[in-house]
Tab-separated table of C-alpha atoms in Angstrom:
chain	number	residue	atom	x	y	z
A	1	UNK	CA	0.000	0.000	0.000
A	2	UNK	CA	2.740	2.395	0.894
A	3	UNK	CA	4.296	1.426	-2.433
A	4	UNK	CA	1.089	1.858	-4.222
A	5	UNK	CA	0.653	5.389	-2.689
A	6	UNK	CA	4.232	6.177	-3.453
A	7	UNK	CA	3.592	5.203	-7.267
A	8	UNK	CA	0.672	6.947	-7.680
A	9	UNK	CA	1.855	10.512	-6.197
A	10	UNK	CA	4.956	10.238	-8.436
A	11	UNK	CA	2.488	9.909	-11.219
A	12	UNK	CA	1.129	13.009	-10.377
A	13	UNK	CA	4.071	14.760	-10.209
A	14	UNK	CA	5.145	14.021	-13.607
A	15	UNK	CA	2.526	15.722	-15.529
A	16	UNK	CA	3.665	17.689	-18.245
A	17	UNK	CA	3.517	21.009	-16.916
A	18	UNK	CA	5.581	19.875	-13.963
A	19	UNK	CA	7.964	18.105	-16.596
A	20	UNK	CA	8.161	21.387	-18.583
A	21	UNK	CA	8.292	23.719	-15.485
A	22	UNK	CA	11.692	21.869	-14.137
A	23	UNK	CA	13.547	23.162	-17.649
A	24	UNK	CA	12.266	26.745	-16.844
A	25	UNK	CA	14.287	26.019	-13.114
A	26	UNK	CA	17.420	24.660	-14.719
A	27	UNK	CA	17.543	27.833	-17.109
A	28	UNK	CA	17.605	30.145	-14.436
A	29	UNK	CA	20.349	28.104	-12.669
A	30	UNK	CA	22.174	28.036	-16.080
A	31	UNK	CA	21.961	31.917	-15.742
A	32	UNK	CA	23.027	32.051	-12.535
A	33	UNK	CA	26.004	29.684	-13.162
A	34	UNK	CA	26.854	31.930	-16.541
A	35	UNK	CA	27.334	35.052	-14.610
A	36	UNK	CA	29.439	33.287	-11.898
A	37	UNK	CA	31.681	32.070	-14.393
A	38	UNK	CA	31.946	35.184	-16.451
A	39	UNK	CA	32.617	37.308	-12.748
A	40	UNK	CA	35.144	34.519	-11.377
A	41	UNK	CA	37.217	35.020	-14.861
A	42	UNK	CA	36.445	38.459	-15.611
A	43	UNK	CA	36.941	40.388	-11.975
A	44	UNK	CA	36.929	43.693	-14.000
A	45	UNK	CA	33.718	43.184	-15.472
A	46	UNK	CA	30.527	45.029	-12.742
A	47	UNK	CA	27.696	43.381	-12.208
A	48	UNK	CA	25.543	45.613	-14.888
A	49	UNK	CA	28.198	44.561	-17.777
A	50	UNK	CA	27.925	40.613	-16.374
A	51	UNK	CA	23.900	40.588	-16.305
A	52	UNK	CA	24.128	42.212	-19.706
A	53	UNK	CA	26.095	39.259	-20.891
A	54	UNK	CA	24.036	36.707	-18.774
A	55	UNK	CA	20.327	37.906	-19.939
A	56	UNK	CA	21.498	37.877	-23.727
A	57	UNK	CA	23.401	34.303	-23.412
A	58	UNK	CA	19.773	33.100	-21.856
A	59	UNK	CA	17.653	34.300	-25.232
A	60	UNK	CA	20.287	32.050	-27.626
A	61	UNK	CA	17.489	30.899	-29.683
A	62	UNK	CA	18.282	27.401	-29.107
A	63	UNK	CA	18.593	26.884	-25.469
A	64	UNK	CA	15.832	28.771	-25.263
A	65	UNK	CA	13.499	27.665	-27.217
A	66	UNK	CA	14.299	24.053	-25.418
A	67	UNK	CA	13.841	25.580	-21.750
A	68	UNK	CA	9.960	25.764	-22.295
A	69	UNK	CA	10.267	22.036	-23.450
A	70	UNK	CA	11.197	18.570	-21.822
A	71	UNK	CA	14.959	17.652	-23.214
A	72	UNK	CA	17.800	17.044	-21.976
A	73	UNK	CA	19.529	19.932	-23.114
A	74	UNK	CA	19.077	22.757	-20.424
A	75	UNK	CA	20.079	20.063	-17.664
A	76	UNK	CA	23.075	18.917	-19.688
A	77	UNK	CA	24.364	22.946	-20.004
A	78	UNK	CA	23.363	23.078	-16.239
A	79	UNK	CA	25.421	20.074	-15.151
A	80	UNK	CA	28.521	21.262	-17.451
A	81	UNK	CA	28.478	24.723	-16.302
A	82	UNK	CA	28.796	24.094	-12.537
A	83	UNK	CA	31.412	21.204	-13.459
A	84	UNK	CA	33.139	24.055	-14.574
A	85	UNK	CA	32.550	26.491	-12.152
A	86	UNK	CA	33.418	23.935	-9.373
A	87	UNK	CA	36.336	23.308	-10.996
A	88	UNK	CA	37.367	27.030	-11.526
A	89	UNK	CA	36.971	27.616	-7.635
A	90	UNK	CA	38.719	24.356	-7.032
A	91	UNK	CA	36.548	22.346	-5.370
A	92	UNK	CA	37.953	19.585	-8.090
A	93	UNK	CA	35.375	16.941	-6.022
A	94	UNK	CA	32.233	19.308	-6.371
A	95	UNK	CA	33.493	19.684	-10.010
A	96	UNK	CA	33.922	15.726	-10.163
A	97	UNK	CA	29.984	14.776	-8.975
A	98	UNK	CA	28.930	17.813	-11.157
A	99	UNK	CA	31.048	15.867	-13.811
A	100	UNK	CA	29.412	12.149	-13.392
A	101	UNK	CA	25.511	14.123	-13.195
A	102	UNK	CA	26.488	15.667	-17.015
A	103	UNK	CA	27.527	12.228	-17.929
A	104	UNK	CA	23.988	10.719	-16.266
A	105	UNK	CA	22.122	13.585	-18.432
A	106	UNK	CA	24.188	13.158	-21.610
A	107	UNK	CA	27.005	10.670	-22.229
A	108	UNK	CA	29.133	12.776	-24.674
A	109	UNK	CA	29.715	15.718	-21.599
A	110	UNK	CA	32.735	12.816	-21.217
A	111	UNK	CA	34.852	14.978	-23.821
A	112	UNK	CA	34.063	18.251	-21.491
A	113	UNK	CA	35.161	16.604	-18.498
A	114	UNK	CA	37.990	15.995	-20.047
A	115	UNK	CA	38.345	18.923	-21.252
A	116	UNK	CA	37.438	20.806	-17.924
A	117	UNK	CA	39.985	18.583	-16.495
A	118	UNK	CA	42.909	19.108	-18.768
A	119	UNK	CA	42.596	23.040	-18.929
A	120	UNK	CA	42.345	23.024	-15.110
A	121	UNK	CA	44.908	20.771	-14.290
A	122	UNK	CA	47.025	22.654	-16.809
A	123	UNK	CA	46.318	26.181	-14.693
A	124	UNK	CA	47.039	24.380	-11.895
A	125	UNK	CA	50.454	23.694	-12.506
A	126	UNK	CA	51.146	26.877	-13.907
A	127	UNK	CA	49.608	28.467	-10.569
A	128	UNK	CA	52.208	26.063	-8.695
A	129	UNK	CA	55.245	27.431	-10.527
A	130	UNK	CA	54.099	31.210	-10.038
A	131	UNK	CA	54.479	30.252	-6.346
A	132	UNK	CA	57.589	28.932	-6.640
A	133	UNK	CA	58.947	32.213	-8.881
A	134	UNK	CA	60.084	30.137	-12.019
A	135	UNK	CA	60.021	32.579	-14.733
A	136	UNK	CA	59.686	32.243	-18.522
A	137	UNK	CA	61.761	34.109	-21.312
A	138	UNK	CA	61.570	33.331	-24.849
A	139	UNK	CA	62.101	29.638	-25.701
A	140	UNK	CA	64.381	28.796	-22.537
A	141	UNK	CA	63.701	27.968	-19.475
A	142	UNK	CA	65.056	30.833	-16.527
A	143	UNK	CA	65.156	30.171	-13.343
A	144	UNK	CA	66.239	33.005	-10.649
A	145	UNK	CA	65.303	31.315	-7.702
A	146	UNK	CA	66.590	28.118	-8.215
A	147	UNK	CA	63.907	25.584	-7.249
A	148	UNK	CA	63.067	21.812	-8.604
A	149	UNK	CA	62.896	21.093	-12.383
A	150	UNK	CA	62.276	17.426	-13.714
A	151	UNK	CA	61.759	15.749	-9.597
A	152	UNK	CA	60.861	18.355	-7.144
A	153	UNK	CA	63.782	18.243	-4.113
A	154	UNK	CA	66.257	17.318	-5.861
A	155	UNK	CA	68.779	18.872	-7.617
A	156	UNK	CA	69.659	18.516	-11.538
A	157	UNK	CA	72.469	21.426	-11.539
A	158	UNK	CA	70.556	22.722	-14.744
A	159	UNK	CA	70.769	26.241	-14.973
A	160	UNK	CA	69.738	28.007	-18.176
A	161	UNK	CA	70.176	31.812	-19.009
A	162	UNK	CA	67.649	34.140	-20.878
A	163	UNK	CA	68.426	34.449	-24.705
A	164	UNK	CA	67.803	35.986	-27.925
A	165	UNK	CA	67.382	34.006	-30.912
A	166	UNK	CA	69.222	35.193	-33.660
A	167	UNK	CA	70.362	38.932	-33.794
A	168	UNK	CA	68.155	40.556	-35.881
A	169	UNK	CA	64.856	38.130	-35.389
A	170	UNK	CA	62.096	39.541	-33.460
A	171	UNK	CA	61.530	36.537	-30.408
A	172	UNK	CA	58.563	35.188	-29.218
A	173	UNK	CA	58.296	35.851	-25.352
A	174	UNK	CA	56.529	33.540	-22.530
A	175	UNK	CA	54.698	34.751	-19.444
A	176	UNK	CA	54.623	32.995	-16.273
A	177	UNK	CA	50.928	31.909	-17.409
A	178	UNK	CA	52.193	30.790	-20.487
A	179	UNK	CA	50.633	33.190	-22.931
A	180	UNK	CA	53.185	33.970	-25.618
A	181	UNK	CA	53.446	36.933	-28.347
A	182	UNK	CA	54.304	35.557	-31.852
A	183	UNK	CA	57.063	37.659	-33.674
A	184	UNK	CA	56.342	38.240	-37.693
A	185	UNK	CA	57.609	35.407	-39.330
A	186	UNK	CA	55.683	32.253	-40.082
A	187	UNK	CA	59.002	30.553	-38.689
A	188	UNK	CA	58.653	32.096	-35.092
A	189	UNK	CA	54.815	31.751	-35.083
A	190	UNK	CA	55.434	27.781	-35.191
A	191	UNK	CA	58.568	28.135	-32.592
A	192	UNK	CA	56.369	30.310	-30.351
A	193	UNK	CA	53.894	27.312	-30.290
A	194	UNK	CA	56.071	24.524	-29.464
A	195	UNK	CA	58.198	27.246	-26.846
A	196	UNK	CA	54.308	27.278	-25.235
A	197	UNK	CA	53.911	23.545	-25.292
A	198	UNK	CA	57.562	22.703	-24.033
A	199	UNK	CA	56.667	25.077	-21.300
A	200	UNK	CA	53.645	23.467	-20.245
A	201	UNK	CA	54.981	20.004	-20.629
A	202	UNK	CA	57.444	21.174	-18.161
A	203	UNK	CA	55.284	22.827	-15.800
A	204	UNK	CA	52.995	19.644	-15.418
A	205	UNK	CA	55.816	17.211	-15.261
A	206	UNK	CA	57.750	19.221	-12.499
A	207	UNK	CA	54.426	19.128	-10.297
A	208	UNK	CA	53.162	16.042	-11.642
A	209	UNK	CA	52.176	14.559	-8.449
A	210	UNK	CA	50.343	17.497	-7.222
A	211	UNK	CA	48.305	17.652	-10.324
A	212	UNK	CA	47.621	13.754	-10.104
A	213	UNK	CA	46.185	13.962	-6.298
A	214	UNK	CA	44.554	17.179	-6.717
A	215	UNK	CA	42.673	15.743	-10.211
A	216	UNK	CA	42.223	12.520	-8.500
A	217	UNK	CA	38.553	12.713	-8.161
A	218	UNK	CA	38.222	12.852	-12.812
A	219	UNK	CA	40.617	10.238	-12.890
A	220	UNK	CA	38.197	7.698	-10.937
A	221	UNK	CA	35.378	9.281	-13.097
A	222	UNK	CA	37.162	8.298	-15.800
A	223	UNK	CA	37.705	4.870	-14.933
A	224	UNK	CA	34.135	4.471	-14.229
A	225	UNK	CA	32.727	5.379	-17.455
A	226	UNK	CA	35.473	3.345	-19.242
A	227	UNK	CA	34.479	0.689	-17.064
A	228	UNK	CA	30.788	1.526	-18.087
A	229	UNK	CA	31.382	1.628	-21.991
A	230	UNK	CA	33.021	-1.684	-21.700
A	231	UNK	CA	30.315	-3.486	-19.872
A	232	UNK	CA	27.616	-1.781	-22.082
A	233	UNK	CA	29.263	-2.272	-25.399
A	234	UNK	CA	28.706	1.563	-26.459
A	235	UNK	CA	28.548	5.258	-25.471
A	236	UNK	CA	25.028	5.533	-26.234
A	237	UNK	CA	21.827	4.295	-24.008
A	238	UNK	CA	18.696	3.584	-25.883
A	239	UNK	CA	18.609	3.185	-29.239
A	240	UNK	CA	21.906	2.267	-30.416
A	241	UNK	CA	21.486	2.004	-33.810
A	242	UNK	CA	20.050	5.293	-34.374
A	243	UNK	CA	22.661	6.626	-33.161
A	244	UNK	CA	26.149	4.874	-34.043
A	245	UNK	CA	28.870	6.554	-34.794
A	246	UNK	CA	29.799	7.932	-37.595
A	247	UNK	CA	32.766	10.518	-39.456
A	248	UNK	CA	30.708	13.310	-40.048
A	249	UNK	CA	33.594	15.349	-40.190
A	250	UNK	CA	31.522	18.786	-41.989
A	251	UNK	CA	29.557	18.873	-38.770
A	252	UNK	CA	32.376	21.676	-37.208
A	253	UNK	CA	32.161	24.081	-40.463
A	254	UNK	CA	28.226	24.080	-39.658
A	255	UNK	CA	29.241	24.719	-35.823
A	256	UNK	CA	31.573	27.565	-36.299
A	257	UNK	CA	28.942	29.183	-39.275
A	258	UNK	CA	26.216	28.697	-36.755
A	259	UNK	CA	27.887	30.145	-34.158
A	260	UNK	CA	29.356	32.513	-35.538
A	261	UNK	CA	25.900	34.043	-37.169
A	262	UNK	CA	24.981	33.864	-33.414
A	263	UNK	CA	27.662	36.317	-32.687
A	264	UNK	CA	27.663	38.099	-35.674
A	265	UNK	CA	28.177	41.944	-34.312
A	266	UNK	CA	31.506	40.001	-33.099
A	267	UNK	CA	32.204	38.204	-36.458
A	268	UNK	CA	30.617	39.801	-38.706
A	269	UNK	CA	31.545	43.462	-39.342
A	270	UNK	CA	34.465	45.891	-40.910
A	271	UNK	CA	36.247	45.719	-37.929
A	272	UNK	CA	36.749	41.992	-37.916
A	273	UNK	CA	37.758	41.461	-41.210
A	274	UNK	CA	40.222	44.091	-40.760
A	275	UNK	CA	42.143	42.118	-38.090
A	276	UNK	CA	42.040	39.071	-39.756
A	277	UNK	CA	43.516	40.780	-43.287
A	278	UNK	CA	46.167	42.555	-41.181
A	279	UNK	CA	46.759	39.283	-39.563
A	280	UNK	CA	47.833	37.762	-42.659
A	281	UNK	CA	49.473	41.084	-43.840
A	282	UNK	CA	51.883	40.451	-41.120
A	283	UNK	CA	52.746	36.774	-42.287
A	284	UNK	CA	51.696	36.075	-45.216
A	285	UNK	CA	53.037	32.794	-46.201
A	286	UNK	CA	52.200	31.132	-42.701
A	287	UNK	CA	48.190	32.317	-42.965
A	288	UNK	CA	48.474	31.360	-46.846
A	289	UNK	CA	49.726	27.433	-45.979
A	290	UNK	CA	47.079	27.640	-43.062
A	291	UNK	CA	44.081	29.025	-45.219
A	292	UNK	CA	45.010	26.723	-47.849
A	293	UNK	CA	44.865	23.836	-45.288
A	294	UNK	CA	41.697	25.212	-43.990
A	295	UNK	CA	39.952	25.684	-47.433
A	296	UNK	CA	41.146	22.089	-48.657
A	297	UNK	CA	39.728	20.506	-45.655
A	298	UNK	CA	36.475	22.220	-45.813
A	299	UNK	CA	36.005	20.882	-49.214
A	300	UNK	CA	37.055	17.609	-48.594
A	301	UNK	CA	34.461	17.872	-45.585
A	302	UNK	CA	31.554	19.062	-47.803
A	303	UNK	CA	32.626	16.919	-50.251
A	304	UNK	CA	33.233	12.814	-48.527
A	305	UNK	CA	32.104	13.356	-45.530
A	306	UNK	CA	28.447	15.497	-45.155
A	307	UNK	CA	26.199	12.856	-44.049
A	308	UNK	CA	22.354	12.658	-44.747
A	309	UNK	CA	20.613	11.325	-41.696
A	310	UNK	CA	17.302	9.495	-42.793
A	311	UNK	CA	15.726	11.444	-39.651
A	312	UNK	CA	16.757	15.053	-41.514
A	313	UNK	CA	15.563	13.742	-44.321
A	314	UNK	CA	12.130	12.606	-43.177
A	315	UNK	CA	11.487	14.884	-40.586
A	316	UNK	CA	9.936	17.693	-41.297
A	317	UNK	CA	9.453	19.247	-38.292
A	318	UNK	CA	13.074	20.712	-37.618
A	319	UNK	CA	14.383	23.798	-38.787
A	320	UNK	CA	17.270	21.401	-40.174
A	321	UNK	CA	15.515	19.813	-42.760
A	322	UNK	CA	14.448	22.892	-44.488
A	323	UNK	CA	17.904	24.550	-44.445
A	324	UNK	CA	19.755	21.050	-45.605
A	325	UNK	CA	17.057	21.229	-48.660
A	326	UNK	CA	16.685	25.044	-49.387
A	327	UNK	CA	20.519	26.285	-48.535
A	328	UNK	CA	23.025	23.265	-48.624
A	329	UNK	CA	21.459	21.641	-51.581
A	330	UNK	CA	19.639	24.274	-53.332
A	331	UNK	CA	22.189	23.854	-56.084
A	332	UNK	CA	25.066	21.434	-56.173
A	333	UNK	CA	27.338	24.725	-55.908
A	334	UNK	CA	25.486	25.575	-52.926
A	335	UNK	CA	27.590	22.933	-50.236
A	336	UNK	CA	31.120	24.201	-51.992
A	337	UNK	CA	30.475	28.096	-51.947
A	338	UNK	CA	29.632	27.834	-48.108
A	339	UNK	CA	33.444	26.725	-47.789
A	340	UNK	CA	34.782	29.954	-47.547
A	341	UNK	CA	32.118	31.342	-45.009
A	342	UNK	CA	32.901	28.169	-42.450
A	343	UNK	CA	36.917	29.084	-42.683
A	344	UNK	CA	36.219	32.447	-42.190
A	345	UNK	CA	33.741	31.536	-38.844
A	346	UNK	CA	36.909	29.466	-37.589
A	347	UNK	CA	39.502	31.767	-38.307
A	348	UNK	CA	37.715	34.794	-36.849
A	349	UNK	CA	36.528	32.052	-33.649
A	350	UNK	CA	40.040	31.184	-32.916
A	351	UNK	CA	41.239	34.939	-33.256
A	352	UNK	CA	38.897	35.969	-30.616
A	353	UNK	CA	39.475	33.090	-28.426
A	354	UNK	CA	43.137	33.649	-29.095
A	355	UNK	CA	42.737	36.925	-27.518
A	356	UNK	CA	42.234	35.763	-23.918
A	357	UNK	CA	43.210	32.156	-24.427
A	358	UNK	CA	46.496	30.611	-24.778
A	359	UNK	CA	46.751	28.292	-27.750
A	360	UNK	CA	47.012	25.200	-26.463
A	361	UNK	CA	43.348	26.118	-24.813
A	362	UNK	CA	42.214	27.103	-27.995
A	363	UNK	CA	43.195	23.652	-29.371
A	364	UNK	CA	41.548	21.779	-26.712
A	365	UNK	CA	38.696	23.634	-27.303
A	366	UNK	CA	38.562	22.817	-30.980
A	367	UNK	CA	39.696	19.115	-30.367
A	368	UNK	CA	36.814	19.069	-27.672
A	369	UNK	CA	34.166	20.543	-29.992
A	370	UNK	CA	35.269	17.700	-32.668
A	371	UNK	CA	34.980	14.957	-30.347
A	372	UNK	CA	31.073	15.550	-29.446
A	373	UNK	CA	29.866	16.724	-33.279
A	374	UNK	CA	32.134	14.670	-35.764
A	375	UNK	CA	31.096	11.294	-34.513
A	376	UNK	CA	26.978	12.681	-34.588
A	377	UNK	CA	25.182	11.405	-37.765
A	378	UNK	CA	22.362	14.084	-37.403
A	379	UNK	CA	22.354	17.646	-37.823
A	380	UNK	CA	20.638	18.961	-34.583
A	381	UNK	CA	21.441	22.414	-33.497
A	382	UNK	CA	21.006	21.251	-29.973
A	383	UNK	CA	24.388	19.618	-29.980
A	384	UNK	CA	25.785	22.957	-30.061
A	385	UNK	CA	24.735	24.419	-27.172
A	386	UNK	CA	27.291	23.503	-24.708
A	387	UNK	CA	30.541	24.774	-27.042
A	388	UNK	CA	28.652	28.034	-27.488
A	389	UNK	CA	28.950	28.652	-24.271
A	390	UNK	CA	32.099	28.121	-23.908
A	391	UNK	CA	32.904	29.923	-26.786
A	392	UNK	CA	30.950	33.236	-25.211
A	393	UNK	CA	32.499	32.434	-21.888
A	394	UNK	CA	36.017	32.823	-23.343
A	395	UNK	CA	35.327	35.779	-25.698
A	396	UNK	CA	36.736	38.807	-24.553
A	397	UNK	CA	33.506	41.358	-25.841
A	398	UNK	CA	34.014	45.058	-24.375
A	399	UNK	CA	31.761	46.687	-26.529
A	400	UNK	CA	28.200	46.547	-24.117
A	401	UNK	CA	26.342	47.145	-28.436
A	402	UNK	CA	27.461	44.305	-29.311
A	403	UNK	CA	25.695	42.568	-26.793
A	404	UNK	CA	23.119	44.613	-27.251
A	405	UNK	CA	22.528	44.240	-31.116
A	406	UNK	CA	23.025	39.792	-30.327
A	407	UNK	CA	20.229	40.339	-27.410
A	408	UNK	CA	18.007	41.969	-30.726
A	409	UNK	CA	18.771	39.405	-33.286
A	410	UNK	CA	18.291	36.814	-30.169
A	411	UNK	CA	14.830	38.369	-29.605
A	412	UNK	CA	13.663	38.473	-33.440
A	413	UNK	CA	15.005	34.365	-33.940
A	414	UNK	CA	12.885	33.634	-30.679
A	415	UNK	CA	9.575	35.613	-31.526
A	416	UNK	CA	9.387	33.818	-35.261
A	417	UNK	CA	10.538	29.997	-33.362
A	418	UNK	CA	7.726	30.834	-31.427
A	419	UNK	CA	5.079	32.026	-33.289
A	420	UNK	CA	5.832	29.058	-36.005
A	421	UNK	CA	5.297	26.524	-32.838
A	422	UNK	CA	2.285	28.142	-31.338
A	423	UNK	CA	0.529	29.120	-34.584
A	424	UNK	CA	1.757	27.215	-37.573
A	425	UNK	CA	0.613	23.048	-36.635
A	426	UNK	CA	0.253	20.780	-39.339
A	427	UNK	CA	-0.634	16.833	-39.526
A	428	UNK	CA	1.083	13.780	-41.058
A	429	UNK	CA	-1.359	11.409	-43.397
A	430	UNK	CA	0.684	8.559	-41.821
A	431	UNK	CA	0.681	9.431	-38.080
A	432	UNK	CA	-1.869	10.908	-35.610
A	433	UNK	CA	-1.542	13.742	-33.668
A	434	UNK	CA	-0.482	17.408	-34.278
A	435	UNK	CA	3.163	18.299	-35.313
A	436	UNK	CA	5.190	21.652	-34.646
A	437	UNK	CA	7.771	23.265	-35.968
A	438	UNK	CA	11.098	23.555	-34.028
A	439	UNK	CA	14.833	23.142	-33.918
């Protein structure tokens, strides 16, 4: 009987409003997470400039146009967001159990633990050597206060001086936090990468053990869900063969596009495309190999590798389906001239990222963003969600128009989503039931 009663008040509980209501909840905690984040990394920002940022990041058409509905999406961001927080404070076991709840909610929030994981652990050992005064200059390693290099206590009797490389040759110069200025040459652009790597090799190997205990708790995490993919056979729960794996490597050009029309003010203007020309202005033959690279790949992408999902091919309903017939395949052209546009998206991504980030973030990011969308067979917009908001996180916009113009364009895309749910139903001959429109 106690069962029974237990049962049917659950029942209860679960009506749809109720359902629907708890997305509204974890949208305002996604807020409230957002503008912690953005305060914790961004002291100089006031609280008007931060709730600015927060409110606008809330109306991104797609999360919320899913807050008002019963997915898994809002919880997902939630779960990831205060995983990351957590971990920015720290509290690396908080972060850990906010870790395992994003991998209950969604089972692909694996790549941003790890990614969480990596760029924390990879602060934290930089935040070690700050405390123990090691300094950087240019490629070499200097240390003034001479202190423990490959095993901590012990001595090597290495001692290495600042240099200049060549006479004449501008050098490429690394902080204590490992953020680096590239000289003008193509040359010193790829040495002032590997100077930031071999830096931060060196930083986690010299506190190695520190960063193992401190990380402990995402190491067990990790074993578990290895353990877990092992013992079920897969990643995915539920329906495994709609969902297997696949290379659907053009899946990041329709990221960065899509995010980058989200951010357009920041993308897309003069201003922008200014930096970016000037940018190769300044090294010409390195941005030429890399846009060449870029371009290439894109093509190959559009070309081999753009997959055609029967659901976005038979289900009307999404926005997806509409814009893979009208826009990608309007004209056989259509897939190859959109080439261009993705590089561009990238290219001006990683410049803005590149302004707050150090590289090797910036790669992780990318790397991370790969590993959830490449191996997804379907175009769904919803996959995106959690990289955009990392990518606004980490984008260093001053301008409070900006913001303001993205909250507009925000508003518009929500008020048609909307009114094409509310107003526009329609039926399917083959299936009961009324069908809506949405992402």
């Amino acid at each position: 009987m106690w069962f029974a009663g237990i049962a049917s008040s659950y029942g209860e509980l679960c009506t749809t409003l109720i359902l629907r209501s708890m997305n509204c909840a974890l949208a305002v905690i996604c807020s409230l997470l957002f503008y912690c984040i953005l305060r914790h990394m961004r002291p100089g920002v006031d609280e008007r400039r931060a709730t600015l940022c927060t409110l606008v990041v809330t109306l991104y058409p797609i999360h919320w146009f899913f807050t008002f509905l019963y997915y898994t999406d809002v919880a997902s961001t939630a779960a990831v967001l205060a995983m990351y927080l957590a971990s920015l404070k720290g509290s690396y076991w908080f972060s850990a159990v906010f870790g395992a709840l994003a991998i209950l909610v969604r089972q692909t929030n694996v790549v941003w633990l790890f990614f969480v994981a990596s760029t924390g652990a990879i602060s934290y050992a930089e935040s070690l050597y700050e405390k123990d005064n090691i300094q950087y200059g240019d490629c070499t390693l200097s240390i003034e206060r001479y202190t423990k290099f490959i095993v901590r206590g012990k001595s090597t009797g290495l001692k290495l001086r600042k240099r200049k490389v060549g006479g004449s040759m501008n050098t490429t110069t690394i902080s204590p936090t490992g953020t680096y200025t590239p000289s003008s040459t193509s040359s010193s652009s790829c040495y002032g990468l590997l100077c930031e790597f071999w830096g931060i090799s060196m930083k986690l190997w010299s506190f190695k053990w520190e960063v193992l205990v401190a990380y402990a708790p995402f190491l067990v995490l990790f074993a578990a869900f290895g353990t877990f993919v092992v013992w079920n056979g897969s990643l995915v729960v539920g329906a495994k063969e709609a969902h297997t794996a696949s290379f659907h490597l053009v899946q990041l050009p329709y990221f960065g596009l899509v995010s980058a029309a989200a951010m357009a003010p920041v993308h897309f203007n003069l201003g922008q495309a200014v930096i970016l020309y000037r940018a190769f202005q300044k090294d010409k033959f390195y941005y030429l190999v890399l846009g060449s690279l870029a371009l290439a790949a894109g093509f190959l992408s559009v070309h081999f590798f753009s997959i055609a999902h029967p659901y976005l091919l038979a289900d009307n309903r999404h926005y997806t389906f509409y814009i893979w017939r009208k826009v990608i395949h309007a004209h056989w052209l259509m897939k190859y001239l959109l080439v261009p546009l993705y590089v561009y998206s990238w290219f001006s991504i990683f410049n803005i990222l590149g302004k707050s980030r150090k590289t090797i973030w910036v790669l992780l990011y990318f790397f991370s963003c790969a590993a959830v969308l490449v191996p997804a067979p379907l175009i769904e917009f919803r996959y995106y969600n959690i990289p955009f908001f990392f990518l606004v996180l980490h984008s260093p916009i001053d301008d409070s128009w900006k913001w303001f113009i993205m909250g507009i364009q925000f508003v518009i895309v929500n008020i048609f989503t909307i009114m094409m749910f509310l107003f526009r139903p329609f039926h399917w001959e083959h299936e009961q039931g009324t069908q809506r429109f949405l992402w």
